[in-house]
XYZ file of C-alpha atoms in Angstrom:
683
model
C 21.507 8.891 -9.866
C 18.998 11.489 -9.936
C 16.772 9.516 -7.673
C 19.463 9.727 -4.900
C 19.861 13.524 -5.221
C 16.014 13.841 -4.907
C 15.844 11.705 -1.738
C 18.846 13.382 -0.344
C 17.177 16.894 -0.993
C 14.084 15.461 0.431
C 15.768 14.528 3.654
C 17.436 17.933 4.009
C 14.235 19.628 3.817
C 12.147 17.334 5.849
C 14.441 17.121 8.762
C 14.091 20.839 9.250
C 10.322 20.488 9.785
C 9.743 19.004 13.251
C 6.008 18.455 12.216
C 6.801 16.257 9.203
C 10.213 14.634 10.375
C 8.558 12.242 12.896
C 9.946 8.773 12.255
C 12.695 9.946 10.043
C 15.859 8.367 11.241
C 18.892 10.730 11.716
C 22.143 9.911 9.577
C 24.617 7.663 11.095
C 21.607 5.919 13.167
C 19.029 3.192 12.106
C 16.134 1.511 13.768
C 16.693 -1.908 15.307
C 14.514 -3.991 17.589
C 15.650 -4.108 21.186
C 14.570 -6.780 23.624
C 15.936 -5.588 27.099
C 16.110 -2.269 28.592
C 18.726 -1.763 31.171
C 18.674 1.283 33.536
C 21.730 2.503 35.476
C 22.749 5.665 37.113
C 25.501 8.228 36.086
C 28.096 6.557 37.953
C 27.553 3.260 36.033
C 25.821 1.412 38.730
C 22.990 -0.969 37.928
C 19.473 -0.182 38.924
C 17.059 -2.477 37.258
C 16.234 -4.095 34.006
C 12.936 -5.280 32.207
C 11.925 -7.119 29.056
C 10.384 -5.154 26.357
C 9.229 -7.814 24.144
C 5.793 -7.545 22.781
C 3.378 -10.329 21.826
C 2.016 -9.771 18.363
C -1.044 -11.462 16.762
C -1.406 -11.645 13.022
C -4.595 -13.668 12.287
C -3.847 -17.030 13.752
C -0.093 -16.614 13.972
C 1.325 -15.336 17.409
C 4.960 -14.008 17.345
C 7.162 -12.101 19.671
C 9.185 -8.828 18.826
C 11.221 -6.242 20.627
C 10.461 -2.444 20.497
C 11.824 -0.537 17.574
C 14.581 1.722 18.801
C 16.847 4.282 16.971
C 20.485 3.370 17.761
C 23.913 4.702 16.631
C 25.824 2.860 13.803
C 29.127 3.083 12.092
C 29.620 2.613 8.305
C 30.877 -0.827 8.994
C 28.129 -1.999 11.417
C 25.450 -0.797 8.918
C 26.603 -2.817 5.909
C 29.340 -5.286 7.051
C 28.181 -7.476 10.020
C 28.045 -10.611 8.327
C 31.782 -10.487 7.482
C 33.018 -10.199 11.089
C 32.754 -8.331 14.358
C 31.246 -4.793 13.467
C 29.599 -3.620 16.893
C 26.953 -0.898 17.177
C 28.476 1.782 19.592
C 25.551 1.775 22.041
C 22.658 -0.657 21.839
C 23.903 -3.940 21.103
C 23.508 -7.636 21.450
C 24.469 -9.466 24.604
C 27.215 -11.222 22.954
C 28.942 -7.842 22.345
C 27.885 -5.992 25.419
C 28.450 -8.638 28.187
C 31.835 -9.195 29.289
C 30.650 -12.144 31.173
C 28.752 -13.732 28.546
C 31.349 -16.617 27.951
C 31.261 -17.463 31.616
C 27.685 -18.600 31.307
C 28.251 -21.022 28.506
C 27.374 -18.643 25.630
C 27.685 -20.421 22.349
C 28.333 -17.586 20.224
C 31.645 -15.868 20.036
C 32.240 -13.052 22.430
C 32.902 -9.677 20.711
C 32.923 -7.612 23.905
C 36.556 -6.159 23.301
C 35.295 -4.758 19.827
C 32.180 -3.211 21.421
C 34.131 -1.778 24.313
C 37.019 -0.275 22.330
C 34.392 1.628 20.196
C 32.402 2.795 23.216
C 35.557 3.793 25.181
C 36.967 5.651 22.155
C 33.709 7.777 22.014
C 33.800 8.325 25.732
C 37.173 9.689 25.696
C 36.667 12.019 22.696
C 35.658 15.664 22.659
C 32.111 14.409 21.725
C 31.525 12.406 24.884
C 28.400 12.443 26.824
C 27.850 11.737 30.515
C 25.501 8.849 29.435
C 28.052 7.093 27.303
C 30.581 7.488 30.163
C 28.171 5.806 32.603
C 27.414 2.826 30.196
C 31.368 2.711 29.539
C 31.768 2.198 33.391
C 29.036 -0.241 33.908
C 30.082 -2.698 30.889
C 33.593 -2.705 32.019
C 32.548 -4.350 35.324
C 31.591 -7.467 33.555
C 28.362 -8.178 35.187
C 25.761 -7.639 32.599
C 24.509 -11.249 32.209
C 24.867 -11.846 36.061
C 22.463 -8.733 36.635
C 19.976 -9.703 33.797
C 19.719 -13.329 35.335
C 19.188 -11.977 38.889
C 16.542 -9.848 37.364
C 14.774 -12.814 35.686
C 15.457 -11.361 32.318
C 17.754 -14.154 30.995
C 17.287 -17.862 31.864
C 19.997 -20.426 32.841
C 19.897 -23.972 33.879
C 22.537 -25.879 36.102
C 25.119 -28.184 34.355
C 27.658 -29.670 36.510
C 27.408 -27.197 39.133
C 27.644 -24.181 36.586
C 24.941 -21.911 35.260
C 24.559 -21.877 31.465
C 22.359 -19.831 29.430
C 19.346 -21.909 28.031
C 19.193 -22.583 24.332
C 16.509 -25.179 24.083
C 13.555 -25.051 26.372
C 12.232 -28.539 25.644
C 15.443 -30.131 26.858
C 16.485 -27.660 29.641
C 14.261 -26.519 32.516
C 14.762 -23.587 34.941
C 13.554 -25.544 38.156
C 14.145 -29.184 38.988
C 10.833 -29.298 41.030
C 8.669 -27.742 38.363
C 7.829 -29.964 35.348
C 9.436 -28.822 32.180
C 6.091 -29.370 30.180
C 4.311 -27.015 32.370
C 6.743 -24.226 32.393
C 5.740 -21.726 29.594
C 8.522 -20.806 27.299
C 9.768 -17.368 28.068
C 9.200 -14.613 25.407
C 12.725 -13.932 25.119
C 13.466 -17.409 23.689
C 10.657 -16.765 21.140
C 11.841 -13.304 20.115
C 15.667 -14.231 19.544
C 17.036 -16.294 16.608
C 17.602 -20.030 17.444
C 16.808 -19.478 21.066
C 20.094 -17.940 21.503
C 19.973 -15.379 24.470
C 23.297 -13.723 23.279
C 21.294 -12.422 20.391
C 18.979 -10.418 22.596
C 19.695 -6.644 22.107
C 19.997 -4.260 24.959
C 19.059 -0.505 25.170
C 20.045 1.882 27.818
C 18.656 4.423 30.122
C 20.885 6.530 32.437
C 19.454 8.376 35.334
C 21.017 11.643 36.665
C 19.626 13.786 39.362
C 18.004 16.852 37.773
C 17.564 15.267 34.440
C 14.147 14.058 33.440
C 14.865 12.231 30.100
C 17.112 9.201 30.859
C 16.610 7.639 27.485
C 19.807 7.378 25.201
C 17.603 6.718 22.055
C 15.540 9.831 22.154
C 18.385 12.204 23.639
C 19.023 14.620 20.702
C 22.150 15.927 22.347
C 23.663 12.352 22.411
C 22.550 11.811 18.755
C 24.325 14.870 17.635
C 27.318 14.019 19.503
C 27.657 10.712 17.797
C 27.162 12.211 14.358
C 29.807 14.716 14.982
C 32.129 12.075 16.216
C 31.706 10.057 13.108
C 32.100 12.910 10.710
C 35.550 13.554 12.390
C 36.517 9.997 12.541
C 35.659 9.103 8.985
C 37.968 11.420 7.008
C 37.068 12.834 3.588
C 38.462 10.500 0.865
C 36.860 11.679 -2.348
C 34.463 13.886 -3.984
C 30.719 13.068 -3.565
C 28.873 13.264 -6.861
C 25.576 14.270 -5.059
C 26.734 16.816 -2.541
C 29.603 18.195 -4.767
C 32.084 18.091 -1.854
C 34.866 16.221 -0.320
C 33.534 13.699 1.956
C 33.924 10.143 3.219
C 32.793 7.868 0.522
C 30.539 4.707 0.978
C 32.024 1.431 0.229
C 28.638 -0.276 0.928
C 25.113 1.016 0.968
C 22.202 0.309 3.242
C 19.604 -2.334 2.883
C 16.286 -2.758 4.568
C 14.319 -0.499 2.434
C 11.352 -2.725 2.321
C 10.141 -4.907 5.023
C 9.134 -7.666 2.562
C 12.750 -7.936 1.198
C 14.881 -6.737 4.246
C 18.153 -7.800 2.737
C 17.670 -6.223 -0.635
C 19.816 -3.331 -1.663
C 19.443 -0.612 -4.441
C 23.117 0.039 -4.688
C 25.760 -2.969 -4.646
C 29.536 -2.256 -5.125
C 31.563 -5.340 -4.551
C 35.206 -4.531 -3.404
C 36.527 -7.874 -4.764
C 37.129 -7.217 -8.393
C 36.406 -10.839 -9.254
C 32.789 -10.081 -8.674
C 32.697 -7.262 -11.186
C 30.836 -8.869 -14.139
C 31.400 -5.760 -16.368
C 33.890 -3.152 -15.949
C 33.725 -1.239 -19.246
C 36.096 1.743 -19.019
C 36.443 1.567 -15.429
C 38.838 -0.287 -13.371
C 37.372 0.312 -9.994
C 33.839 0.128 -8.588
C 34.161 3.574 -7.020
C 35.029 5.261 -10.341
C 31.442 5.098 -11.756
C 29.654 7.387 -9.247
C 31.190 8.138 -5.951
C 28.634 8.819 -3.230
C 29.538 9.862 0.345
C 28.226 7.597 3.230
C 26.245 10.533 4.775
C 24.522 11.310 1.505
C 23.612 7.458 0.855
C 22.238 7.121 4.283
C 20.209 10.184 4.365
C 18.740 9.144 0.906
C 18.025 5.613 1.960
C 16.664 6.712 5.352
C 14.357 9.171 3.408
C 13.171 6.457 1.153
C 12.394 4.033 3.889
C 10.612 6.690 5.824
C 8.382 7.722 2.560
C 7.518 4.078 1.886
C 6.449 3.367 5.434
C 4.367 6.759 5.573
C 2.913 6.927 1.989
C 4.041 4.062 0.060
C 1.765 1.645 -1.988
C 2.879 -1.988 -1.193
C 2.053 -4.989 -3.152
C 4.083 -7.934 -1.982
C 7.633 -6.995 -3.178
C 6.377 -4.210 -5.491
C 6.345 -0.804 -4.142
C 5.305 2.597 -5.446
C 6.006 5.969 -3.673
C 5.038 9.432 -4.544
C 6.359 12.550 -2.702
C 7.007 16.186 -3.107
C 10.713 16.936 -2.785
C 9.703 19.966 -0.666
C 8.103 17.832 1.873
C 4.607 19.099 1.047
C 1.574 16.802 1.220
C 0.236 15.404 -2.068
C -2.529 12.989 -2.900
C -1.425 9.431 -3.786
C -1.814 8.725 -7.663
C -2.901 4.965 -6.666
C -6.026 5.933 -4.671
C -9.634 5.992 -6.283
C -11.834 9.007 -6.411
C -14.000 7.574 -3.685
C -11.010 7.629 -1.306
C -10.020 11.080 -2.168
C -13.679 12.569 -2.066
C -15.213 10.207 0.378
C -16.847 12.909 2.616
C -18.595 14.146 -0.370
C -21.940 12.547 -0.850
C -23.137 14.451 -3.756
C -22.126 11.805 -6.250
C -23.722 8.781 -4.292
C -26.316 7.055 -6.147
C -28.790 4.849 -4.388
C -27.740 3.504 -1.158
C -29.036 -0.007 -1.249
C -30.681 -0.146 2.317
C -34.444 -0.214 2.630
C -34.384 1.591 6.034
C -32.292 4.657 4.850
C -33.300 7.609 2.715
C -32.279 7.087 -0.838
C -30.107 9.583 -2.699
C -31.685 10.104 -6.004
C -29.449 11.089 -9.082
C -30.629 14.106 -11.201
C -30.214 12.829 -14.715
C -30.955 16.272 -16.216
C -27.225 17.219 -15.413
C -24.088 15.872 -16.536
C -22.408 13.996 -13.775
C -19.131 13.748 -15.589
C -18.764 17.677 -15.533
C -20.113 18.034 -11.950
C -17.484 15.498 -10.795
C -14.752 17.140 -12.695
C -15.476 20.509 -11.183
C -15.375 18.838 -7.681
C -11.996 16.994 -8.495
C -10.702 20.418 -9.610
C -11.663 21.937 -6.346
C -10.045 19.246 -4.428
C -6.890 19.427 -6.004
C -6.727 23.188 -6.001
C -6.251 22.997 -2.361
C -2.785 21.168 -3.129
C -1.996 23.333 -6.082
C -2.181 26.584 -4.107
C 0.605 25.377 -1.604
C 3.030 24.635 -4.536
C 5.645 27.030 -5.946
C 6.205 27.154 -9.745
C 9.397 24.867 -9.511
C 8.321 22.476 -6.838
C 9.008 19.004 -7.888
C 7.015 15.574 -7.387
C 8.816 12.310 -7.761
C 6.950 8.944 -8.551
C 9.091 5.877 -7.905
C 8.522 2.176 -8.413
C 10.637 -0.462 -6.684
C 10.656 -4.147 -7.014
C 12.966 -6.844 -5.306
C 14.024 -9.407 -7.941
C 15.927 -11.534 -5.271
C 16.306 -11.432 -1.618
C 19.533 -9.308 -2.079
C 18.861 -7.179 -5.015
C 16.221 -4.460 -5.621
C 15.585 -2.570 -8.595
C 13.860 0.772 -9.627
C 11.214 -0.384 -12.035
C 9.763 3.254 -12.748
C 10.892 6.682 -12.010
C 9.629 10.109 -13.100
C 10.052 13.692 -12.100
C 7.279 16.117 -12.489
C 6.516 19.659 -11.729
C 3.712 19.950 -9.273
C 1.556 21.670 -12.096
C 2.251 18.698 -14.371
C 1.508 16.184 -11.568
C -1.931 17.634 -10.582
C -3.103 18.112 -13.970
C -2.410 14.616 -14.964
C -3.940 13.330 -11.766
C -7.131 15.575 -12.562
C -7.275 14.084 -16.195
C -7.032 10.425 -14.852
C -9.977 11.069 -12.163
C -12.129 12.769 -14.699
C -11.661 10.863 -17.853
C -11.801 7.458 -16.230
C -14.714 8.172 -13.820
C -17.734 6.063 -13.741
C -20.216 4.787 -11.062
C -18.415 2.242 -8.981
C -19.665 -0.355 -6.537
C -18.632 0.012 -2.906
C -19.683 -1.585 0.149
C -19.262 0.202 3.508
C -20.483 -0.085 6.945
C -24.091 1.085 7.838
C -23.965 3.194 10.979
C -27.839 3.330 11.170
C -28.300 -0.430 11.322
C -26.568 -3.274 13.282
C -27.025 -6.911 14.178
C -26.021 -7.256 17.868
C -22.821 -5.169 18.286
C -21.930 -5.612 14.545
C -22.693 -2.916 12.012
C -24.516 -4.216 8.890
C -23.100 -3.302 5.512
C -24.575 -1.195 2.615
C -23.961 -0.741 -0.969
C -23.139 2.712 -2.471
C -22.362 3.720 -6.144
C -20.113 6.832 -5.965
C -18.612 8.197 -9.149
C -14.831 7.189 -9.032
C -11.937 6.337 -11.231
C -10.768 2.788 -10.283
C -7.436 1.870 -8.683
C -4.867 -0.094 -10.778
C -5.268 -3.228 -8.401
C -8.882 -3.619 -9.041
C -8.183 -2.886 -12.830
C -6.020 -5.764 -12.817
C -8.366 -8.057 -11.021
C -11.262 -6.981 -13.528
C -8.962 -7.951 -16.478
C -7.455 -11.134 -15.319
C -9.475 -12.448 -12.347
C -8.114 -15.333 -10.230
C -5.134 -15.937 -12.380
C -3.319 -13.174 -10.650
C -3.411 -14.969 -7.216
C -0.771 -17.373 -8.470
C 0.881 -15.185 -11.248
C 2.337 -12.469 -9.247
C 4.842 -11.440 -12.225
C 1.916 -10.786 -14.139
C 0.217 -8.413 -11.621
C 3.515 -6.561 -11.282
C 3.473 -6.021 -14.943
C 0.137 -4.693 -15.087
C 0.873 -2.281 -12.311
C 3.876 -1.032 -14.294
C 1.723 -0.509 -17.486
C -1.029 1.259 -15.763
C 1.176 3.835 -13.677
C 2.258 5.677 -16.701
C -1.327 6.212 -17.751
C -2.036 8.124 -14.495
C 1.324 9.847 -14.098
C 2.226 10.583 -17.670
C -1.243 10.716 -19.386
C -0.452 7.977 -21.738
C -3.245 6.069 -23.524
C -4.586 2.992 -21.728
C -3.367 -0.307 -22.906
C -5.886 -1.791 -25.311
C -5.173 -5.459 -24.384
C -6.042 -4.725 -20.805
C -9.290 -3.139 -21.924
C -10.393 -5.897 -24.064
C -9.855 -8.479 -21.298
C -11.913 -6.391 -18.908
C -14.746 -6.184 -21.585
C -14.649 -9.963 -22.104
C -14.861 -10.713 -18.324
C -17.533 -8.081 -17.579
C -19.618 -9.371 -20.587
C -19.853 -12.735 -18.589
C -21.650 -12.445 -15.306
C -21.570 -16.186 -14.545
C -17.771 -16.517 -14.114
C -17.930 -14.827 -10.744
C -19.835 -13.802 -7.617
C -22.432 -11.100 -8.452
C -20.778 -8.278 -6.362
C -17.377 -8.975 -8.117
C -19.287 -8.850 -11.567
C -21.031 -5.469 -10.701
C -17.461 -4.099 -9.541
C -15.974 -5.444 -12.780
C -18.749 -3.750 -14.982
C -18.222 -0.422 -13.397
C -14.411 -0.522 -13.754
C -14.777 -1.844 -17.433
C -17.107 1.036 -18.187
C -14.528 3.550 -16.653
C -11.673 2.146 -18.657
C -13.710 2.159 -21.898
C -14.759 5.704 -21.304
C -11.110 6.803 -20.567
C -9.689 4.823 -23.490
C -11.726 6.715 -26.102
C -11.085 10.045 -24.316
C -7.474 9.487 -24.874
C -7.497 7.474 -28.139
C -4.181 7.911 -30.229
C -6.331 8.522 -33.411
C -8.032 12.000 -32.795
C -10.628 11.092 -35.297
C -11.901 8.235 -32.938
C -11.808 10.003 -29.697
C -15.219 10.151 -28.033
C -16.665 11.364 -24.733
C -19.378 9.239 -23.117
C -21.878 10.448 -20.672
C -22.011 8.698 -17.287
C -25.820 9.470 -17.376
C -28.253 7.547 -19.622
C -27.946 9.274 -23.043
C -31.147 8.541 -24.875
C -29.983 10.541 -27.938
C -26.977 8.225 -28.453
C -28.067 5.928 -31.407
C -24.873 3.889 -32.008
C -25.891 0.219 -32.543
C -23.590 -1.050 -29.497
C -25.069 1.318 -27.041
C -28.565 0.629 -27.952
C -28.194 -3.062 -27.774
C -26.787 -2.572 -24.301
C -29.963 -0.714 -23.371
C -32.150 -3.279 -24.729
C -30.354 -6.139 -22.677
C -30.882 -4.017 -19.540
C -34.453 -3.415 -20.252
C -35.052 -7.039 -20.826
C -33.203 -8.036 -17.628
C -35.230 -5.522 -15.613
C -38.558 -7.131 -17.004
C -37.646 -10.581 -16.071
C -36.208 -9.526 -12.855
C -39.327 -8.003 -11.475
C -41.400 -10.814 -12.983
C -39.240 -13.389 -10.969
C -39.468 -11.234 -7.796
C -43.334 -11.158 -7.967
C -43.290 -15.007 -8.564
C -40.933 -15.437 -5.425
C -38.207 -16.981 -7.610
C -34.592 -16.373 -6.847
C -32.403 -17.327 -9.981
C -30.549 -15.398 -12.689
C -32.359 -13.670 -15.589
C -32.078 -15.341 -19.019
C -30.481 -11.811 -20.041
C -27.838 -12.217 -17.596
C -27.165 -15.955 -18.360
C -27.023 -15.135 -22.159
C -24.832 -11.900 -21.843
C -21.665 -13.380 -23.240
C -23.576 -14.897 -26.075
C -25.515 -11.502 -26.650
C -21.994 -9.775 -27.103
C -20.855 -12.046 -29.578
C -24.172 -12.485 -31.629
C -26.484 -9.744 -30.528
C -29.462 -10.202 -32.950
C -29.787 -13.849 -32.927
C -29.575 -13.881 -29.063
C -32.014 -11.049 -28.716
C -34.564 -13.070 -30.605
C -34.004 -15.827 -27.903
C -34.261 -13.506 -25.115
C -37.395 -11.684 -26.629
C -39.262 -14.944 -26.944
C -38.293 -15.905 -23.327
C -39.941 -12.692 -22.024
C -43.617 -13.635 -23.189
C -44.581 -15.637 -20.002
C -42.942 -13.040 -17.772
C -44.951 -10.345 -19.736
C -48.083 -12.144 -18.981
C -47.370 -12.533 -15.238
C -46.847 -8.708 -15.090
C -49.932 -7.829 -16.987
C -52.126 -8.696 -14.141
C -50.076 -7.234 -11.238
C -47.987 -4.540 -12.836
C -49.608 -3.230 -15.764
C -48.184 0.206 -15.526
C -44.611 -0.989 -15.161
C -44.965 -3.488 -17.989
C -46.362 -0.710 -20.339
C -43.294 1.655 -19.457
C -40.945 -1.164 -20.375
C -42.634 -1.985 -23.701
C -42.565 1.690 -24.531
C -38.790 1.582 -23.876
C -38.114 -1.347 -25.964
C -39.954 0.226 -28.763
C -38.196 3.390 -28.601
C -34.765 1.583 -28.301
C -35.493 -0.508 -31.322
C -36.793 2.097 -33.448
C -33.713 4.116 -32.900
C -31.524 1.574 -34.752
C -30.430 2.824 -38.066
C -30.919 1.008 -41.312
C -29.981 -2.628 -41.032
C -27.777 -2.413 -37.830
C -30.353 -3.995 -35.795
C -30.493 -7.184 -37.892
C -26.647 -7.496 -38.050
C -25.105 -10.160 -35.942
C -21.671 -8.608 -35.699
C -19.977 -8.920 -32.404
C -20.668 -5.812 -30.074
C -17.837 -3.702 -28.648
C -17.409 -2.557 -25.253
C -19.702 0.248 -25.741
C -22.620 -1.875 -25.148
C -21.626 -2.287 -21.489
C -21.833 1.329 -21.228
C -25.645 1.506 -22.469
C -26.346 -1.580 -20.411
C -24.929 -0.092 -17.084
C -26.531 3.377 -17.727
C -29.952 1.893 -18.328
C -29.306 -0.277 -15.020
C -28.131 2.767 -13.078
C -31.318 4.782 -14.422
C -33.773 2.160 -12.912
C -31.694 2.045 -9.775
C -31.979 5.820 -9.180
C -34.961 7.444 -10.848
C -37.932 8.816 -9.087
C -40.106 7.012 -11.594
C -38.936 3.437 -10.116
C -39.055 4.720 -6.636
C -42.556 5.790 -7.251
C -43.579 2.542 -8.557
C -42.048 0.694 -5.640
C -44.196 2.905 -3.228
C -47.391 2.239 -5.236
C -47.001 -1.504 -4.372
C -45.947 -0.773 -0.735
C -43.388 -3.704 -1.342
C -39.670 -3.944 -1.717
C -38.332 -4.922 -4.952
C -34.972 -6.572 -5.784
C -31.920 -4.093 -6.104
């Protein structure tokens, strides 16, 4: 239960910081949607009421919801409302609040007595409050439904001379003169379950002369009074293993940790012994690890707050990272571009002909420069942390609608976390394709997009897509599994899974299996993975460090073959552009075959280049001469009989291929050649 202790500690430290604690629910409270707001005076007299239902559009879908409101709860109402009446003591559904609910044909059972007894006991205690006393006086009058009907908040129809709450708008109208088909369905019937207006939840405002804040859900003094009342009411009955004190132990634990699995719980403890499938040496459920209700709720509230504030969500799978002290930290699941997006030093060519191009200086090592920048960025976080400050990384997944599990959990010192995060971003860095809005160019009122190539480590979600592609759209279990395997590589510094790397290399070696932008993204990701894999190789003798710049001194067979493919592609690409042809090059179409049988495929590509070279001879002789020199230089760099070997290439050829492509995209030589023709060439 270490995770509970860390969450409890996080809650206690965060709640003391007003700047951080916004949105953190107080204990013995929770957030619920309220649909109606009722205003009364301090003598319990009704003043007015209003609907607080909001219309929300999500794509083409429109739905209605109430406003999120912090309301008091009891241990039973938090976890046991399905087994019988368990009222909230203040904001509640009409079937609880309204004494006259049954008088208007309410179809649900009235629980007014349960609600009023709880409210009255609070109002009569030493922890009472004038707002609670006023609400108690008002609901005792039994006119809640009547007042809401008169305020046109609730809707009724007349049946045998008696007003009845509407539950089916298609069959029951509100005016005999007006056509039922023309009358729009009220939002309250959209917002409540099964059109049952008794499900609508009311929140209260109490006005008193001289008091500006009439809210009940924001009144800190009211919140404190309820907490003290519950602490006194729920007597200590055992030793809490987290707090180390005698406290009121939790029988059930909160749910609603994730919006995607609202009923899922992390801790389940059935009171019926027949449900205990394994008892081991324990005879009762509470003998395993007794936890107080206060600690349990504070821990769950902290987790819910952290997830909503900084959690990474992918369906039912959630990862959340936080500092126990409440200090800010970068997310380990963001890419370097997101962290350093205001730093343009590491952009390559911006692919927009009307914008000044950023030119990469290939005389410097971009890997080292990028590492220094990441180190500076993380130093701003490191300086805030004490020696023993802890950081927690936690993964959650809901296997069913009622059960949630912890799939990953690690506690680290701040120094460990930042060092491993720095290692990930520097070792797995490569030029990555990103598309952003172009603020300097727009069509009508819409900004156009431009392509940039910042140095960045990829995010796990994109890594999974690069390795498996469209199969992940239908196989959510596989996506979850990949995420759980990549997270330890970031947080714990483990070696990258070799099978995922091989799949990424295979997909990046085939530019015909996806759209061009997607292939370019996959290519950058695969180069980053290959570079990082060999920097962390488990065999020290096989560890290698690849430069992100074109390394003309690297004479390994695979790297040189990758450069050859990029040069051939560039030759044909320019020739096609001059001829006005818009199609894939032979080098691109034969890329997969080239990776499997490089020498024999190179002969095919080389022969296919002859007509394109002839086309370039007349209009681009200088360009052609430069490319021929590069071809001769690369081919002469092969050692012995490596060039004539048809042994399949490893993923290293993608690094040579990508570096050569980036060299063409960014060097002054290529830009000078473009300016000489006064024409735009393909990117």
